[in-house]
Coordinates of C-alpha atoms and ligand atoms in Angstrom, one line a residue:
X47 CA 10.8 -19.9 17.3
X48 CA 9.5 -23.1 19.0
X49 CA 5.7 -23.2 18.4
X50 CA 3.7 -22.1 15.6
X51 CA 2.9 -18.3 16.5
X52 CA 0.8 -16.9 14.0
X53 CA -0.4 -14.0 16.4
X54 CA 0.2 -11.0 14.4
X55 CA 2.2 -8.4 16.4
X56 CA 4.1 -11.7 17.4
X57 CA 4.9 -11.8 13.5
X58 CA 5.6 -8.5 13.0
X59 CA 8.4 -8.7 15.6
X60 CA 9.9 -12.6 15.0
X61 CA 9.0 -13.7 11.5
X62 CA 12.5 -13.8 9.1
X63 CA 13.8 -12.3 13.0
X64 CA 15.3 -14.9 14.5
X65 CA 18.6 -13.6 16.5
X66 CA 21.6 -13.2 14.1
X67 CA 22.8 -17.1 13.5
X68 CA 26.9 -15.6 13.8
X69 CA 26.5 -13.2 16.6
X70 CA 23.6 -13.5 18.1
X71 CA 22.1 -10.0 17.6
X72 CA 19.3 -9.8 18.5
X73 CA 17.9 -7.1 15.6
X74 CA 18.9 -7.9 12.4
X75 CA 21.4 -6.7 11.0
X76 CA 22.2 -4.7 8.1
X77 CA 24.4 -6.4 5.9
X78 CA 25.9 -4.0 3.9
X79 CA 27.7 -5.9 1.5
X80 CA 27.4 -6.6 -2.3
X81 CA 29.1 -9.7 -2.2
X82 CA 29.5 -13.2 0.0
X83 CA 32.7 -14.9 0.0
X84 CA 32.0 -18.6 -0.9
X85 CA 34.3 -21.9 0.3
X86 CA 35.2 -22.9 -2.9
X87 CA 33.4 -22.4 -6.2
X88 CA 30.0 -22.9 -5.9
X89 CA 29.7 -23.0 -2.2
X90 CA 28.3 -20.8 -1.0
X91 CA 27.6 -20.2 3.5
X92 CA 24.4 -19.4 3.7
X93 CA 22.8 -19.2 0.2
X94 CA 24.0 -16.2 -0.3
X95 CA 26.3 -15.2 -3.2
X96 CA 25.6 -11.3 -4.4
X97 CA 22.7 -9.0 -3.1
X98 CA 20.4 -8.3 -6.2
X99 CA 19.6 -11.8 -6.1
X100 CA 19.7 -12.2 -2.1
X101 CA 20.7 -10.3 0.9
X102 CA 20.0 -11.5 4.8
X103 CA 18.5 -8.0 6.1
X104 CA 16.1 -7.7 2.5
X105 CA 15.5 -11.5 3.1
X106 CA 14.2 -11.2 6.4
X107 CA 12.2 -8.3 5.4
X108 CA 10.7 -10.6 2.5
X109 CA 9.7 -13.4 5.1
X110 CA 8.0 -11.1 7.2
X111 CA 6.3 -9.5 4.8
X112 CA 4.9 -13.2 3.5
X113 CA 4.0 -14.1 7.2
X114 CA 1.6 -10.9 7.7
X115 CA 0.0 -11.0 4.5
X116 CA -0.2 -14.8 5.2
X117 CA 1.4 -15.4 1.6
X118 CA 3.6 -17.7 -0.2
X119 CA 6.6 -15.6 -0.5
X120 CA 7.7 -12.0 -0.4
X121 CA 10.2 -10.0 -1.9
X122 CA 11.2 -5.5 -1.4
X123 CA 11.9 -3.7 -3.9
X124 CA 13.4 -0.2 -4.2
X125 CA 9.6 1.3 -4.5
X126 CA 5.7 0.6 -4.8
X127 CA 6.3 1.2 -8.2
X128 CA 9.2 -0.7 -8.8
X129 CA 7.4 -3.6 -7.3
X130 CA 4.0 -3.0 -9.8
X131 CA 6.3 -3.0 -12.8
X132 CA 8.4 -5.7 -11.8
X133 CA 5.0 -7.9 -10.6
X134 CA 3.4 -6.5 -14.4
X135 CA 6.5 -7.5 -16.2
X136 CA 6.1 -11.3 -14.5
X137 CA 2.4 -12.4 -15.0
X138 CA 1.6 -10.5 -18.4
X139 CA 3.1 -10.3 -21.5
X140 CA 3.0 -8.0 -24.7
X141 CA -0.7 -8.3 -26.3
X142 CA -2.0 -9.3 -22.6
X143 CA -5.2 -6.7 -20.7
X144 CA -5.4 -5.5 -17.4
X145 CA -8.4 -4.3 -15.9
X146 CA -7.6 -1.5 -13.7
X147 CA -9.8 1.0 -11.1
X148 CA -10.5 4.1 -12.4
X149 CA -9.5 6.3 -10.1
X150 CA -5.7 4.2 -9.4
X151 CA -2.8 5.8 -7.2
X152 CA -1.6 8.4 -9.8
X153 CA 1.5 6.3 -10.4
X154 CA -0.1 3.3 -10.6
X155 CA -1.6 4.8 -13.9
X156 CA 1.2 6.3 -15.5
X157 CA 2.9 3.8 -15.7
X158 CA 0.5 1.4 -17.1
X159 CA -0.4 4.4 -19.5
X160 CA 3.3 5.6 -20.1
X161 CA 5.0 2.7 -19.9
X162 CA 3.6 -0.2 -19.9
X163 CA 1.1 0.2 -23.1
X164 CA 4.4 0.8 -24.7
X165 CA 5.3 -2.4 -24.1
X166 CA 2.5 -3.8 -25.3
X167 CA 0.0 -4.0 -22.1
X168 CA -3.3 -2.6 -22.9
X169 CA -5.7 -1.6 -20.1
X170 CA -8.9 -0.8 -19.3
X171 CA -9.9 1.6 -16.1
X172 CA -13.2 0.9 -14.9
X173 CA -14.8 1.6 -11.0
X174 CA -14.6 -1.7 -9.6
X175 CA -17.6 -1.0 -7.3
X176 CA -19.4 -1.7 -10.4
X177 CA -18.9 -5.6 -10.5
X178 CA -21.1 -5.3 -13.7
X179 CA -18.6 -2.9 -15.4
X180 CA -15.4 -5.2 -14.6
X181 CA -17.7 -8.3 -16.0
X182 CA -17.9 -6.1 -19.4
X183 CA -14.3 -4.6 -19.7
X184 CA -12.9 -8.5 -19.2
X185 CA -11.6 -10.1 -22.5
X186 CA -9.5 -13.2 -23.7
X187 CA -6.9 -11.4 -22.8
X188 CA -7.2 -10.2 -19.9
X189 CA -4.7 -11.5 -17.5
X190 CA -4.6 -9.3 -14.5
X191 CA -7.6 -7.2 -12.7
X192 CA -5.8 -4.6 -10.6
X193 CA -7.5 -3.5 -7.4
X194 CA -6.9 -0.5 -4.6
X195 CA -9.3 -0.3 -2.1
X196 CA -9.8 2.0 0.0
X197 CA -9.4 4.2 -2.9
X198 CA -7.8 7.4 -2.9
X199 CA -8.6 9.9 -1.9
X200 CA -12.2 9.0 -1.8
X201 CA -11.7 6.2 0.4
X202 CA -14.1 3.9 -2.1
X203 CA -14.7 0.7 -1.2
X204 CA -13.9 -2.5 -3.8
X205 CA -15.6 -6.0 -2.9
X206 CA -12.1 -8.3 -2.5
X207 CA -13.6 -11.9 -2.7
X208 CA -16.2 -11.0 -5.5
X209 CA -13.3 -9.6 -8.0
X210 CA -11.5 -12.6 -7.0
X211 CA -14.1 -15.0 -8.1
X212 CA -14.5 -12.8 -11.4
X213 CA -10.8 -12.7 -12.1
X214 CA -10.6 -16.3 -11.7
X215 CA -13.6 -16.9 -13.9
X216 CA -11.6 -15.6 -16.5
X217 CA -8.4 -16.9 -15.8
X218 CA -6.9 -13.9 -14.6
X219 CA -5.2 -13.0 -11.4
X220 CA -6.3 -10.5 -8.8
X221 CA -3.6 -7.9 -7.5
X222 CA -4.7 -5.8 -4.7
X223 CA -2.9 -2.6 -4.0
X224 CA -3.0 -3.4 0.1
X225 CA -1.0 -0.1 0.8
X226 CA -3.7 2.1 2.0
X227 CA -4.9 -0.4 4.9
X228 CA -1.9 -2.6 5.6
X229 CA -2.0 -6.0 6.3
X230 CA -2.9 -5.3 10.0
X231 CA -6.3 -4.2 9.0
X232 CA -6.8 -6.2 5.8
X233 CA -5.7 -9.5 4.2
X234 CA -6.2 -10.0 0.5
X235 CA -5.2 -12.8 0.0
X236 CA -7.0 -14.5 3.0
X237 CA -10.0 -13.2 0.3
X238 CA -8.8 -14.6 -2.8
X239 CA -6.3 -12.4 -4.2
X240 CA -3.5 -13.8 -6.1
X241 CA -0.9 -10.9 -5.4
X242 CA -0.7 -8.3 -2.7
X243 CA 1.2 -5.4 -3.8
X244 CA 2.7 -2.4 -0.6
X245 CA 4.4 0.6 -1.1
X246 CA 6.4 0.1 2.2
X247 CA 7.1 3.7 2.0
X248 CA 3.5 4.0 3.7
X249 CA 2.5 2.5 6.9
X250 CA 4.8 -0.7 6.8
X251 CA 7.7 1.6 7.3
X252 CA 5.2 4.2 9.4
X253 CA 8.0 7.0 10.1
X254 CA 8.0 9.0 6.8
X255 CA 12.2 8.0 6.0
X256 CA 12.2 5.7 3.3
X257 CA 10.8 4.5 -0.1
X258 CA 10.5 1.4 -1.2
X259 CA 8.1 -1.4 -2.3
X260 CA 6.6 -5.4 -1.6
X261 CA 5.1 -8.0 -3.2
X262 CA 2.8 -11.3 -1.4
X263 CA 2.3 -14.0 -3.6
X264 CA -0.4 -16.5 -2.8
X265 CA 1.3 -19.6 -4.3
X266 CA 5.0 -21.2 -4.7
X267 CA 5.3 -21.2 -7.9
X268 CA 4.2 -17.4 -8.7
X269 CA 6.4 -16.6 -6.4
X270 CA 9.5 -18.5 -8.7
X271 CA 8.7 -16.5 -11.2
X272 CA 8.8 -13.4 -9.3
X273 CA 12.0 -14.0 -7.7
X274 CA 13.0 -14.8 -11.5
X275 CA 11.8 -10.9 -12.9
X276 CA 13.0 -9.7 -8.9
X277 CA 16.9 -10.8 -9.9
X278 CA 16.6 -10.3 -13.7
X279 CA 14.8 -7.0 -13.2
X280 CA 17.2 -5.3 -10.4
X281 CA 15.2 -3.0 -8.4
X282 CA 15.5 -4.7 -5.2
X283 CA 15.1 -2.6 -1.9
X284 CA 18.9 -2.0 -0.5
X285 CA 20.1 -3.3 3.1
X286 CA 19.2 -0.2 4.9
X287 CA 15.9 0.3 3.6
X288 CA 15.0 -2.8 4.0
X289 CA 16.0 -2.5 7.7
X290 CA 14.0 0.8 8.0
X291 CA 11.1 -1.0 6.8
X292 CA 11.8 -4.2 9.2
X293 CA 11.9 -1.5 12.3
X294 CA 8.7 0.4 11.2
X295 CA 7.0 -3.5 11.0
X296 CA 7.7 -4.3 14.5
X297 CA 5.0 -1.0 15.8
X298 CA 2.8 -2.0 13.1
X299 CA 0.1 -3.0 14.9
X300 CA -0.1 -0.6 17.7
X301 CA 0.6 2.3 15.4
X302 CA -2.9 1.4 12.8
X303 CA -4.9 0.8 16.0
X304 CA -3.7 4.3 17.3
X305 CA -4.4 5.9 13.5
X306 CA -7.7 4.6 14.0
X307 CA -8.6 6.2 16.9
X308 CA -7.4 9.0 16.1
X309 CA -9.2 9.0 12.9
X310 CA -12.5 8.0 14.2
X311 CA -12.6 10.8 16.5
X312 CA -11.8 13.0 14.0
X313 CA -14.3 11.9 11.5
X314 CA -16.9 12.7 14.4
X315 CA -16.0 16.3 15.2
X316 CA -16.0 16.5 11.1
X317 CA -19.2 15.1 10.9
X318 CA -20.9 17.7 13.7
X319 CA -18.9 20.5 12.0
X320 CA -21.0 23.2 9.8
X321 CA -17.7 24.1 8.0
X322 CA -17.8 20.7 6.5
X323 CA -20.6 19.5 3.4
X324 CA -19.2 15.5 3.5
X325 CA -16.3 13.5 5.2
X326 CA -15.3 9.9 3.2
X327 CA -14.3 7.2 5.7
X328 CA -15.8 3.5 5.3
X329 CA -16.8 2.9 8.6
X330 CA -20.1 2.5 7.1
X331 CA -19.5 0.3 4.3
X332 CA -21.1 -3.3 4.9
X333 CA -18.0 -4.7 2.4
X334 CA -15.5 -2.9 4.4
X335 CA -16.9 -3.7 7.9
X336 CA -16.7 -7.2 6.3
X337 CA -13.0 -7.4 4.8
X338 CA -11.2 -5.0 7.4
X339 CA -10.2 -5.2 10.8
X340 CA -11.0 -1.5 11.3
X341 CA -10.8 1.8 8.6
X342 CA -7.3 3.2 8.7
X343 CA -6.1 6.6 9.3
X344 CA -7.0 8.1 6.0
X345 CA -9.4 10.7 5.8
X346 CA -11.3 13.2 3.2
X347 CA -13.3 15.5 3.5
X348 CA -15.5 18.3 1.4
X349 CA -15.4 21.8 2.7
X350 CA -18.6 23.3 2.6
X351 CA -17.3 27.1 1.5
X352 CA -15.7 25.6 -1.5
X353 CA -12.5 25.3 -3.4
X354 CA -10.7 28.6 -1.6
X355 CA -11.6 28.2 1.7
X356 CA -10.4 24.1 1.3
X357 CA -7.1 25.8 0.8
X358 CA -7.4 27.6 3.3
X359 CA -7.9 24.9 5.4
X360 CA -4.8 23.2 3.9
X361 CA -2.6 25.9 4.6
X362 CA -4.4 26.7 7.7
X363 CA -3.2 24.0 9.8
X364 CA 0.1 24.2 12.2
X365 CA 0.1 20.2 13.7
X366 CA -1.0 18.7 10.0
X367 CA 2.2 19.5 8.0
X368 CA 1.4 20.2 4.2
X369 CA 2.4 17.3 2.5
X370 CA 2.3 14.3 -0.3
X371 CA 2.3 11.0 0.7
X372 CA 0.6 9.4 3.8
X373 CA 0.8 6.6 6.6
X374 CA 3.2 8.2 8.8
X375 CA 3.6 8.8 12.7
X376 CA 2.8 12.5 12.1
X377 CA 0.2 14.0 10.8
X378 CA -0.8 15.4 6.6
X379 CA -2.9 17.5 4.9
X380 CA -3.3 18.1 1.3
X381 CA -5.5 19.0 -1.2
X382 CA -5.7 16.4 -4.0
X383 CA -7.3 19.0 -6.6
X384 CA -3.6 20.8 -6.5
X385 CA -1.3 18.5 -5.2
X386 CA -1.5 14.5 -5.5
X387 CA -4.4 14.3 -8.1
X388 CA -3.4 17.5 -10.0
X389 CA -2.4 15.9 -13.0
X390 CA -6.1 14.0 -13.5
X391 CA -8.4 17.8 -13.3
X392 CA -10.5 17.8 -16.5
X393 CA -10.4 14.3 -16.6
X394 CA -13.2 11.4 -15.5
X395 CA -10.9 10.9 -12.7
X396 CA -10.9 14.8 -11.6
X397 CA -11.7 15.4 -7.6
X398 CA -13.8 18.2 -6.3
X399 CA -11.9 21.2 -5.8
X400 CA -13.1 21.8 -2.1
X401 CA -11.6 18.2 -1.3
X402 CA -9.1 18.5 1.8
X403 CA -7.3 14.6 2.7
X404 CA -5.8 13.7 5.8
X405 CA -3.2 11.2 7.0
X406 CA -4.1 11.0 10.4
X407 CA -0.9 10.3 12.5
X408 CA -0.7 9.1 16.2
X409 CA -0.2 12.7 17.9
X410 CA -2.5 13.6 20.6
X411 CA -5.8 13.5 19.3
X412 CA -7.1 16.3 21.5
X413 CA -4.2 18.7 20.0
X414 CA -5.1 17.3 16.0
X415 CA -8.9 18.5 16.5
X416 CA -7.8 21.5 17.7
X417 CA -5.3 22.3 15.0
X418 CA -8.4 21.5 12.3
X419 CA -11.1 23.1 14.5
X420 CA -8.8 26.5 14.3
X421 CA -8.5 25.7 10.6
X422 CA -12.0 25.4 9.6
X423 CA -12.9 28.5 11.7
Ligands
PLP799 C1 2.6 5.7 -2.7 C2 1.7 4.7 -3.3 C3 2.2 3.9 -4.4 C4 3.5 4.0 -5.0 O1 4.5 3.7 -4.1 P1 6.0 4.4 -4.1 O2 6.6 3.7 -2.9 O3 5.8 5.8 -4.0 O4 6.6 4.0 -5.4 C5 1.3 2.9 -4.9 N1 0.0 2.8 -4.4 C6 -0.5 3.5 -3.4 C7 -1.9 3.3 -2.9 C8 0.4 4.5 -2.8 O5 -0.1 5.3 -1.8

């Protein structure tokens, strides 16, 4: 590229996208190789010698991610989670605390709970829009405070630049779970955060067809140390996937502006509707009208008939297909009580049982209000 774009749908599309240096293709391909002939021993073509440690189509993928969450580096891994316990294993070690939101993506806190207190990690959850109760659960050794915001699925709102300031206080590092609001409409580390964590599978890749993970690093030499744990650790994101989520990238943009439309729409017939006791969306929120672009496509809501009729709802639905995870083209519903929260009920982190959640996709809005208006009854 000759000038300095920093436009970001022009990143989505160009950055680590430069037309194939051998060919000339221009989408990049995907290099399906594990290894790369070298010209003698040590000498290597382009850098590139065996793909855990590097491969073109998860490189590019890496540089793009880097470019729109204007980080240091990026790297894919095989999963969100892949990426949290590769990023957990770099900056903390046995005997080291990580403060972590109380109500964290379900697998988020199994394996800090499961696993990674195992290995020695202790941690603390705590509802980080308390600033007051993250001040109290830091120690010495704390080393990490762990962020999501918007929360799921209650759509919670966490103040990005104050917990930044906090962590580094203390001499810990802010991670911020960035999956729920993408880069396009929020920039962490623009904020202060240290780390930006994705699980790709989400809106980066946008078409509900693959799984995999990222990482943003704020500064070069965090991001050595990752690429250390990245290539020691294994669980890098394959060729394809990575090209999945390099495709899904390039729509980025136009598909979160068309989630939000669609979602604000729908948050307003939910509002005006007598079936319905509450909906959760930040639009409100003076932090979130001051860290994001606009609110997402995620939206809960409380039935006001209760637990049965909010599965009803669920299973009411035609257009919304009953379904786990979120940030696709097409449209979900689900009811966390049952489904993606199920394993939290009798808990501090247990959601009301007349909770319905939507991933709002980019079908017609006018046939998705129908769909839940017929729902609801
Ligand atoms: C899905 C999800 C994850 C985990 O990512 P996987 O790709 O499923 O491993 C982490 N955080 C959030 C907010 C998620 O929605």
């Amino acid at each position: 590229m000759d000038a300095d774009p920093t436009g970001f749908e022009t990143l989505a599309i160009h950055a680590g996208q430069d037309p194939d240096p051998t060919t000339g293709a221009v989408t990049t391909p995907v290099y399906l190789t594990s290894t790369f002939a070298q010209d003698g021993v040590g000498g290597t073509r382009g850098g590139y010698e065996y793909s855990r440690s590097g491969n073109p189509t998860r490189a590019a993928l890496e540089t793009c991610l880097a470019a729109l969450e204007g980080g240091a580096r990026g790297f894919a891994f095989a999963s969100g989670l892949a990426s949290t316990d590769t990023l957990l294993r770099t900056i903390c070690a046995p005997g080291d605390h990580a403060v972590i939101p109380g109500d964290a993506y379900g697998g988020t806190y199994r394996l800090f709970a499961k696993v990674l207190d195992q290995w020695g990690l202790d941690y603390t959850p705590v509802a980080q829009q308390d600033l007051d109760a993250v001040r109290a659960a830091i120690h010495d050794h704390t080393r990490v405070i762990w962020c999501e915001t918007p929360t799921n699925p209650l759509l919670g709102i966490t103040d990005i630049a104050a917990l930044a300031e906090l962590a580094h206080d203390c001499g810990a590092l802010l991670v911020v779970d960035n999956t729920f609001a993408s880069p396009y409409l929020q920039q962490p580390l623009r904020l202060g955060a240290d780390v930006v964590m994705h699980s790709t599978t989400k809106y980066l890749g946008g078409h509900s067809d693959v799984v995999g993970g990222g990482l943003v690093v704020a500064n070069a030499e965090l991001g050595e140390q990752v690429a250390f744990h990245q290539n020691a650790i294994g669980a890098v994101a394959g060729p394809m996937d990575a090209w999945l989520v390099l495709r899904g990238i390039k729509t980025l943009a136009v598909r979160m502006d068309r989630h939000c439309d669609n979602a604000e729409q729908i948050v307003a017939m939910l509002r005006g509707h007598p079936g319905v006791a509450e909906v959760m969306y930040p639009d409100a929120d003076e932090i979130a009208n001051r860290q994001m672009r606009r609110f997402g496509g995620m939206v809960s809501f409380r039935v006001a008939d209760g637990e049965e009729k909010a599965l009803q709802v669920c299973a009411g639905t035609r257009l919304f297909t009953l379904a786990e995870s979120l940030g696709g083209v097409e449209s979900l519903i689900e009811h966390p009580g049952r489904m993606t929260h199920a394993s939290v009920a009798g808990s501090a982190l247990e959601v009301p049982g007349d909770l319905v959640r939507l991933s709002v996709g980019i079908e017609s809005v006018t046939d998705l209000i129908a769909d839940l208006q017929r729902a609801l009854g």
